[in-house]
mmCIF file of C-alpha atoms in Angstrom:
data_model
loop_
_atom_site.group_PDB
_atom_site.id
_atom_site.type_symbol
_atom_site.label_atom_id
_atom_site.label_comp_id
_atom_site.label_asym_id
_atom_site.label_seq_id
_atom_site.Cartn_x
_atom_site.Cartn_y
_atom_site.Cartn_z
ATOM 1 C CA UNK A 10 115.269 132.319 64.694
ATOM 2 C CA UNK A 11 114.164 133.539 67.979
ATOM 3 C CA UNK A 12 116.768 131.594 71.116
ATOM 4 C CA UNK A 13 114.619 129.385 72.779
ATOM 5 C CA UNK A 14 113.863 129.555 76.658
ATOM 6 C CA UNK A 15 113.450 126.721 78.732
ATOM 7 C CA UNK A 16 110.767 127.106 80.963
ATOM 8 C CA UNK A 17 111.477 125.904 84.895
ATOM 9 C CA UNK A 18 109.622 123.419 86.101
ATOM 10 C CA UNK A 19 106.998 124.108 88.529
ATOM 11 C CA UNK A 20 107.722 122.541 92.000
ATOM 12 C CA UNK A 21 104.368 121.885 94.190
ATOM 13 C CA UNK A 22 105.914 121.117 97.001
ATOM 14 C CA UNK A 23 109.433 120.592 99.013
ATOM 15 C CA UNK A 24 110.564 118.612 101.612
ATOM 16 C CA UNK A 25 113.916 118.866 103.006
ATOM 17 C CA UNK A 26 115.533 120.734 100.234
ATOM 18 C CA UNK A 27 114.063 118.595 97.385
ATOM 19 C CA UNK A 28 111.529 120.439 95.266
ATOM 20 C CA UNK A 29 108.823 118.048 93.898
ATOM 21 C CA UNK A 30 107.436 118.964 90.841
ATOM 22 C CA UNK A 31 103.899 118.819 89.752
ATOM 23 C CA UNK A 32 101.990 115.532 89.126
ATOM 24 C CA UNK A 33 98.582 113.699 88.893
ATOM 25 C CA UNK A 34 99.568 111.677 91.979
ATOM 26 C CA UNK A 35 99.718 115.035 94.014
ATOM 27 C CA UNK A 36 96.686 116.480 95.731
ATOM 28 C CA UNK A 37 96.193 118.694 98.755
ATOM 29 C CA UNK A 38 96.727 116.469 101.510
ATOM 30 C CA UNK A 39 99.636 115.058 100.295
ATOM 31 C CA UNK A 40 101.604 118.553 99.158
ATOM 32 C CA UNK A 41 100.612 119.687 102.370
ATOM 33 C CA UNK A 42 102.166 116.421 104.309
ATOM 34 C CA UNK A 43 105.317 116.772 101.470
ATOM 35 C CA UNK A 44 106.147 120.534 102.587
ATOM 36 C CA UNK A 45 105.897 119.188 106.564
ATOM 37 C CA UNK A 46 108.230 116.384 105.848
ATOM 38 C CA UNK A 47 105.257 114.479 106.831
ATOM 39 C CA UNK A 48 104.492 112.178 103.794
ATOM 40 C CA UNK A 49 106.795 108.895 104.172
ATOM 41 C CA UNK A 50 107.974 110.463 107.149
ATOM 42 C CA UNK A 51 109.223 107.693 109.565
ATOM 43 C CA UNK A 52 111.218 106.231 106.679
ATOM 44 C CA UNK A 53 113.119 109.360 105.906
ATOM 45 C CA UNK A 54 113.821 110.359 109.329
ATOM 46 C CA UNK A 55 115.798 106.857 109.502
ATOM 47 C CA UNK A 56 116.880 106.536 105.864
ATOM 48 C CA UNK A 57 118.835 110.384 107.015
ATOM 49 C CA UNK A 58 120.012 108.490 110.636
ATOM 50 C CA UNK A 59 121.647 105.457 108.683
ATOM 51 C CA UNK A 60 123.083 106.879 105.660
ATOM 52 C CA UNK A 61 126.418 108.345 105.257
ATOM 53 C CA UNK A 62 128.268 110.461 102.570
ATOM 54 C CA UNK A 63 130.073 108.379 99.721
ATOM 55 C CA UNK A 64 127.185 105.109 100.602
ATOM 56 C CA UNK A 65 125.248 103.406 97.823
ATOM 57 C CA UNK A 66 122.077 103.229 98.481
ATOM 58 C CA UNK A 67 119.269 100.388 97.171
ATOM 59 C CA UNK A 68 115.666 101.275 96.976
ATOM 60 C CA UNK A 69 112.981 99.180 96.216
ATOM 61 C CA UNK A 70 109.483 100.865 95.832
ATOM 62 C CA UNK A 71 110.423 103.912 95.335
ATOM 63 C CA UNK A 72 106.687 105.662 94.826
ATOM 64 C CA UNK A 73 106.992 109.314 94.093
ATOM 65 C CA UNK A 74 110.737 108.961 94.493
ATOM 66 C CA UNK A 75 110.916 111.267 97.443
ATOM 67 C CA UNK A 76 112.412 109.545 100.058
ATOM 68 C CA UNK A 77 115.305 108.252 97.739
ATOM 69 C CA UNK A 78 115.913 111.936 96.323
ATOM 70 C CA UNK A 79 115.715 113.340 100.156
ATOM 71 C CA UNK A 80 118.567 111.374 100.613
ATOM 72 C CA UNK A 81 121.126 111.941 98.094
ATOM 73 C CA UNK A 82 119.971 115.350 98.245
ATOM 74 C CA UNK A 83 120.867 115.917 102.350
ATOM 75 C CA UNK A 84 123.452 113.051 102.738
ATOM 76 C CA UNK A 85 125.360 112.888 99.809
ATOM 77 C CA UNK A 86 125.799 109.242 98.600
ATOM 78 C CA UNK A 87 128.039 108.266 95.967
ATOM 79 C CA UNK A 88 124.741 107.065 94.105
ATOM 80 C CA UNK A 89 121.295 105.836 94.350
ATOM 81 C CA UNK A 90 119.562 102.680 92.667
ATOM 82 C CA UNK A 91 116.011 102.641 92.562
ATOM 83 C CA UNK A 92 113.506 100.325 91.523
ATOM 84 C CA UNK A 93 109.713 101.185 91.273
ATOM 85 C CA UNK A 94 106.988 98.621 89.388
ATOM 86 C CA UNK A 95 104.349 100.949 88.762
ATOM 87 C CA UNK A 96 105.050 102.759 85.074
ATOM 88 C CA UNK A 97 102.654 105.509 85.410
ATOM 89 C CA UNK A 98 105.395 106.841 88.145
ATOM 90 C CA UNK A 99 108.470 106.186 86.548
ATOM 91 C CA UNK A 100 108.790 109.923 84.553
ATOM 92 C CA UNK A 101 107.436 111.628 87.534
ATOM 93 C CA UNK A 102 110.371 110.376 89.386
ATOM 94 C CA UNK A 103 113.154 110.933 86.321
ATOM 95 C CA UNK A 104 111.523 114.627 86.662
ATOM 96 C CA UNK A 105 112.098 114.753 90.799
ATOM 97 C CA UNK A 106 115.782 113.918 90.117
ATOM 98 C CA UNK A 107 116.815 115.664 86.907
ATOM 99 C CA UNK A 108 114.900 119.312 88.243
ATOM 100 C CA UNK A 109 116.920 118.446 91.816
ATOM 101 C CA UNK A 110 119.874 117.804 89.661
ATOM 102 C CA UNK A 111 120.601 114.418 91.481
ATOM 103 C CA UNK A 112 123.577 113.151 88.634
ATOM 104 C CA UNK A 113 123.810 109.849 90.190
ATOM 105 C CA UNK A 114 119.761 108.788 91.220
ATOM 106 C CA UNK A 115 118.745 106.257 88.367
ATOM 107 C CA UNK A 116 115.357 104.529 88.810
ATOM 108 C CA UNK A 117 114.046 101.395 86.782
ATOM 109 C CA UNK A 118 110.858 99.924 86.335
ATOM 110 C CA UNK A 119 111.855 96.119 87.233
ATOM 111 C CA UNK A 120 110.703 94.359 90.493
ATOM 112 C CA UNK A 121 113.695 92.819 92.400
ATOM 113 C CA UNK A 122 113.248 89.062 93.523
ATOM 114 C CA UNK A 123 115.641 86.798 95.761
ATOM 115 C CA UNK A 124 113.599 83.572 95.090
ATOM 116 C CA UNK A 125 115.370 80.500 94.039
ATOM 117 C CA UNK A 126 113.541 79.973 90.749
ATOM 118 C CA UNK A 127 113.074 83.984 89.273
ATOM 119 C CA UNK A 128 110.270 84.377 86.307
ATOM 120 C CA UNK A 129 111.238 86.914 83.695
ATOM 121 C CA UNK A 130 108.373 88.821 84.265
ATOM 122 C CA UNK A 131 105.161 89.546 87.193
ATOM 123 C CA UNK A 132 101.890 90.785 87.888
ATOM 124 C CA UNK A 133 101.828 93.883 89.241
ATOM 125 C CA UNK A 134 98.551 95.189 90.354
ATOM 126 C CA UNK A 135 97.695 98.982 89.662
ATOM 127 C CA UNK A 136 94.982 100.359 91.829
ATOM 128 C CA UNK A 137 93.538 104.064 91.191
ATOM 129 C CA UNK A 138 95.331 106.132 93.964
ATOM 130 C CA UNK A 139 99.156 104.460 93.585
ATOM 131 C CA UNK A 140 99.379 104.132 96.888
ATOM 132 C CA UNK A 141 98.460 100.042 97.461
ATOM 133 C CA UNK A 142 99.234 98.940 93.800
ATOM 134 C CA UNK A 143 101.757 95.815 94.521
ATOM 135 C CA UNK A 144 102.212 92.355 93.500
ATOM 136 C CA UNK A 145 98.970 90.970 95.634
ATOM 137 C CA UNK A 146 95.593 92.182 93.701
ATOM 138 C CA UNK A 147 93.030 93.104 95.912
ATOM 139 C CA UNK A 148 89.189 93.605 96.332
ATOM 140 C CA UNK A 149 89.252 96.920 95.365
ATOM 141 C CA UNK A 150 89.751 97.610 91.144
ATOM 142 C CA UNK A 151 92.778 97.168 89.521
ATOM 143 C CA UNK A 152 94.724 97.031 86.447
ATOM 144 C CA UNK A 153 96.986 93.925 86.110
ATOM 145 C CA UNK A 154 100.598 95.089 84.002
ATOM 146 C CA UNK A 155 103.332 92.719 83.317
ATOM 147 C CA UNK A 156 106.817 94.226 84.911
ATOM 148 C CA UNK A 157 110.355 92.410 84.405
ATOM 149 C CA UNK A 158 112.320 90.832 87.368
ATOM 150 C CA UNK A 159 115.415 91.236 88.069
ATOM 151 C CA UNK A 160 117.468 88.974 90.796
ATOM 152 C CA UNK A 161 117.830 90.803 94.176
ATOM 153 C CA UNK A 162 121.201 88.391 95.064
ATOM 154 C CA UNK A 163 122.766 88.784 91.847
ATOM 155 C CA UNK A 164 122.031 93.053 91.726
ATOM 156 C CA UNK A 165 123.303 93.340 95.039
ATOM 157 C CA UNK A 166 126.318 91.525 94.416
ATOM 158 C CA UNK A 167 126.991 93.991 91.314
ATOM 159 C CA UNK A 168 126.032 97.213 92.897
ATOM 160 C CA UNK A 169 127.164 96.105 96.687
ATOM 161 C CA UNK A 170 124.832 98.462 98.496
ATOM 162 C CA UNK A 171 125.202 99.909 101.697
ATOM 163 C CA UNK A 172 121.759 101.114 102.734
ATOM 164 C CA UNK A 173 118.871 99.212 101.460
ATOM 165 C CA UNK A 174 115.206 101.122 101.636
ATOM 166 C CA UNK A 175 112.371 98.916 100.962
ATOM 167 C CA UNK A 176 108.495 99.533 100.691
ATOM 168 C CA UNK A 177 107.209 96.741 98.193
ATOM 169 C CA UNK A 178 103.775 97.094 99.510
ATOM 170 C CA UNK A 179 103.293 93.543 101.015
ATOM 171 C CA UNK A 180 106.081 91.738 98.549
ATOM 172 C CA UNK A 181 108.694 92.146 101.566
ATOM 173 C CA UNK A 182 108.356 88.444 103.548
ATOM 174 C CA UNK A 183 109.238 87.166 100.395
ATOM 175 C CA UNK A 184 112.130 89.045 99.394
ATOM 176 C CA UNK A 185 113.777 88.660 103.312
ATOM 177 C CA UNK A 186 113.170 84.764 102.752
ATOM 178 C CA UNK A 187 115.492 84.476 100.523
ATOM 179 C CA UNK A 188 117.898 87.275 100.480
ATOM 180 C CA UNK A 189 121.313 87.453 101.544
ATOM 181 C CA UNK A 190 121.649 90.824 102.977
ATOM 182 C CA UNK A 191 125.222 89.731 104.364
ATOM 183 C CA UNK A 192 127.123 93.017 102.996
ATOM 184 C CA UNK A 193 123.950 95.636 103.880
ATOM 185 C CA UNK A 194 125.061 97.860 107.060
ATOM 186 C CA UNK A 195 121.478 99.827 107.127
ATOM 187 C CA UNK A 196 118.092 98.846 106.205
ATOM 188 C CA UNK A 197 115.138 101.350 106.446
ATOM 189 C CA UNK A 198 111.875 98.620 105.774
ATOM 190 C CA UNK A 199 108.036 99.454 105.661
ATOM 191 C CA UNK A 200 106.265 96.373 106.972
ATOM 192 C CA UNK A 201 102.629 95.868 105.219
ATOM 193 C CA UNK A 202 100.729 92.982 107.387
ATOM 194 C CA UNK A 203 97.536 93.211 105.934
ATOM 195 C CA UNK A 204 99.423 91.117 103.195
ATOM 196 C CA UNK A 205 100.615 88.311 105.390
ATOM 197 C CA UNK A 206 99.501 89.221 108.866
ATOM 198 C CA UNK A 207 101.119 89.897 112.055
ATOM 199 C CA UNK A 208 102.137 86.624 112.277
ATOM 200 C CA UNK A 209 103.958 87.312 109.052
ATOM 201 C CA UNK A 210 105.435 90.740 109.996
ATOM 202 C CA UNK A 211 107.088 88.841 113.151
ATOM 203 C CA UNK A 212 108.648 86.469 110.920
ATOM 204 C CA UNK A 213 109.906 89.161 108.440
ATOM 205 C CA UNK A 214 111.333 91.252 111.699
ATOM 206 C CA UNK A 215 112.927 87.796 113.404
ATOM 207 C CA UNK A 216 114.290 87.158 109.355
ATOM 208 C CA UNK A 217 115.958 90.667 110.117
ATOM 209 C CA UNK A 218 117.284 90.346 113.561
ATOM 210 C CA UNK A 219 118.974 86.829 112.556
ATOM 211 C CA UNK A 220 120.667 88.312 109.554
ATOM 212 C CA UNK A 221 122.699 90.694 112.135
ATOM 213 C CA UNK A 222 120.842 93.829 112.321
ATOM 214 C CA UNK A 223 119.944 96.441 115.445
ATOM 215 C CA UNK A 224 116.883 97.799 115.554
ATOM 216 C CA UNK A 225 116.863 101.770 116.218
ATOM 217 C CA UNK A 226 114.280 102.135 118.508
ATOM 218 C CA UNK A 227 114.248 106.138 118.052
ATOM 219 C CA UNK A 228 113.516 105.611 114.663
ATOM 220 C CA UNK A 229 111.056 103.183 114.726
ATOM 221 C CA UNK A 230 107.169 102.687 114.423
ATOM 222 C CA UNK A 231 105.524 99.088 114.869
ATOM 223 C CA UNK A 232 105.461 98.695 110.951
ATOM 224 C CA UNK A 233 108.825 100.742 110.130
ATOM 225 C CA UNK A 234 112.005 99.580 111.369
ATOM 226 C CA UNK A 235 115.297 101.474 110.946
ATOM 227 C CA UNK A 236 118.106 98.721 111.650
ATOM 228 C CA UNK A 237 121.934 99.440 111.349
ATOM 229 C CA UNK A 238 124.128 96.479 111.359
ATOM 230 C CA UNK A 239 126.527 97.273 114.846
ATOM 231 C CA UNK A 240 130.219 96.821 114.648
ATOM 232 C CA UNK A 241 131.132 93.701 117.141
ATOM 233 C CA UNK A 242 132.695 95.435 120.000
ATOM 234 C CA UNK A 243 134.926 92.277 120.737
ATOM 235 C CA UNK A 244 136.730 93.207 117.025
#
């Protein structure tokens, strides 16, 4: 019997040192914005600022699973968490990790809650492009899919991350409402006010602030925010 060969898997773009393979959710544009470390580019330029070798890292929403893989790929945390809703993206992102030959990147297809009352399971709206799909349907088509929950407090407390990266398309001002972010030193957080307004996006920033957190102004846009949590200089 012949020895089989396994046949490597073809990247269509890189960014950073992280090959991404081929996918339905690429096209032009976006390989072209991938290979200039363009696509989700504010977030990984602070997600790389705030993270240090040996952290564990949290992200929520992690859409083609680039940013997350960027990470543990260039600052070499002990391990990376992430959580992404939509299921049509879930191999895609098992491929990005296993053909970068990130050991310790696991993602699940759960969305993370910190509400008092938690339901086993949500809505979550898929629209055409992925980009959008979230918890709040829209005017524009989409495909409703049940996803399980899982309880933000209660994870955290397990996995006791140090960075947390969030882009939850909209779901964010309820998440910060509730969650206790008490042992978090970095957060990296995409802001989406056409959900809940600017109004909203103020309250979600202020929610951040309170909690203890420093915005980095060198790595911030009005709707991303790289905050590190500052040692007291009095201690």
């Amino acid at each position: 019997m012949p020895e089989q060969t396994e046949f490597p898997h073809i990247a269509a773009a890189q960014c950073l040192g992280v090959k991404v393979p081929e996918s339905p959710f690429l096209n032009e544009r976006r390989i072209e914005r991938i290979n200039a470390a363009r696509y989700e580019g504010q977030e990984i330029s602070g997600a790389l600022a705030v993270t240090r070798p040996g952290d564990r890292v949290l992200e929520m929403g992690a859409g083609l699973g680039i940013v997350g893989a960027v990470v543990a790929k260039n600052r070499a945390p002990v391990t990376l968490r992430a959580f992404e809703a939509n299921p049509n993206l879930l191999p895609h992102i098992e491929e990005l990790y296993a053909v970068n030959a990130l050991p310790d990147a696991a993602i699940t297809q759960k969305v993370l809650l910190s509400a008092p009352q938690i339901p086993n399971s949500v809505t979550f709206y898929l629209r055409n492009s992925f980009l959008g799909s979230s918890l709040h349907d829209s005017a524009l088509p989409t495909e409703p899919v049940q996803v399980r929950t899982c309880d933000f407090n209660l994870y955290c407390a397990g996995f006791q991350p140090d960075v947390l990266l969030i882009d939850i398309e909209g779901g964010e001002m309820e998440l910060l409402n509730d969650a206790d972010l008490s042992d978090i030193r970095a957060i990296v957080i995409e802001f989406h006010p056409d959900h809940y307004g600017i109004d909203g996006m103020r309250h979600c920033k202020r929610l951040l602030q309170m909690a203890g957190f420093t915005k980095l102004p060198e790595h911030c846009t009005r709707t991303v925010w790289t905050m590190e949590r500052l040692p007291d200089p009095a201690e």
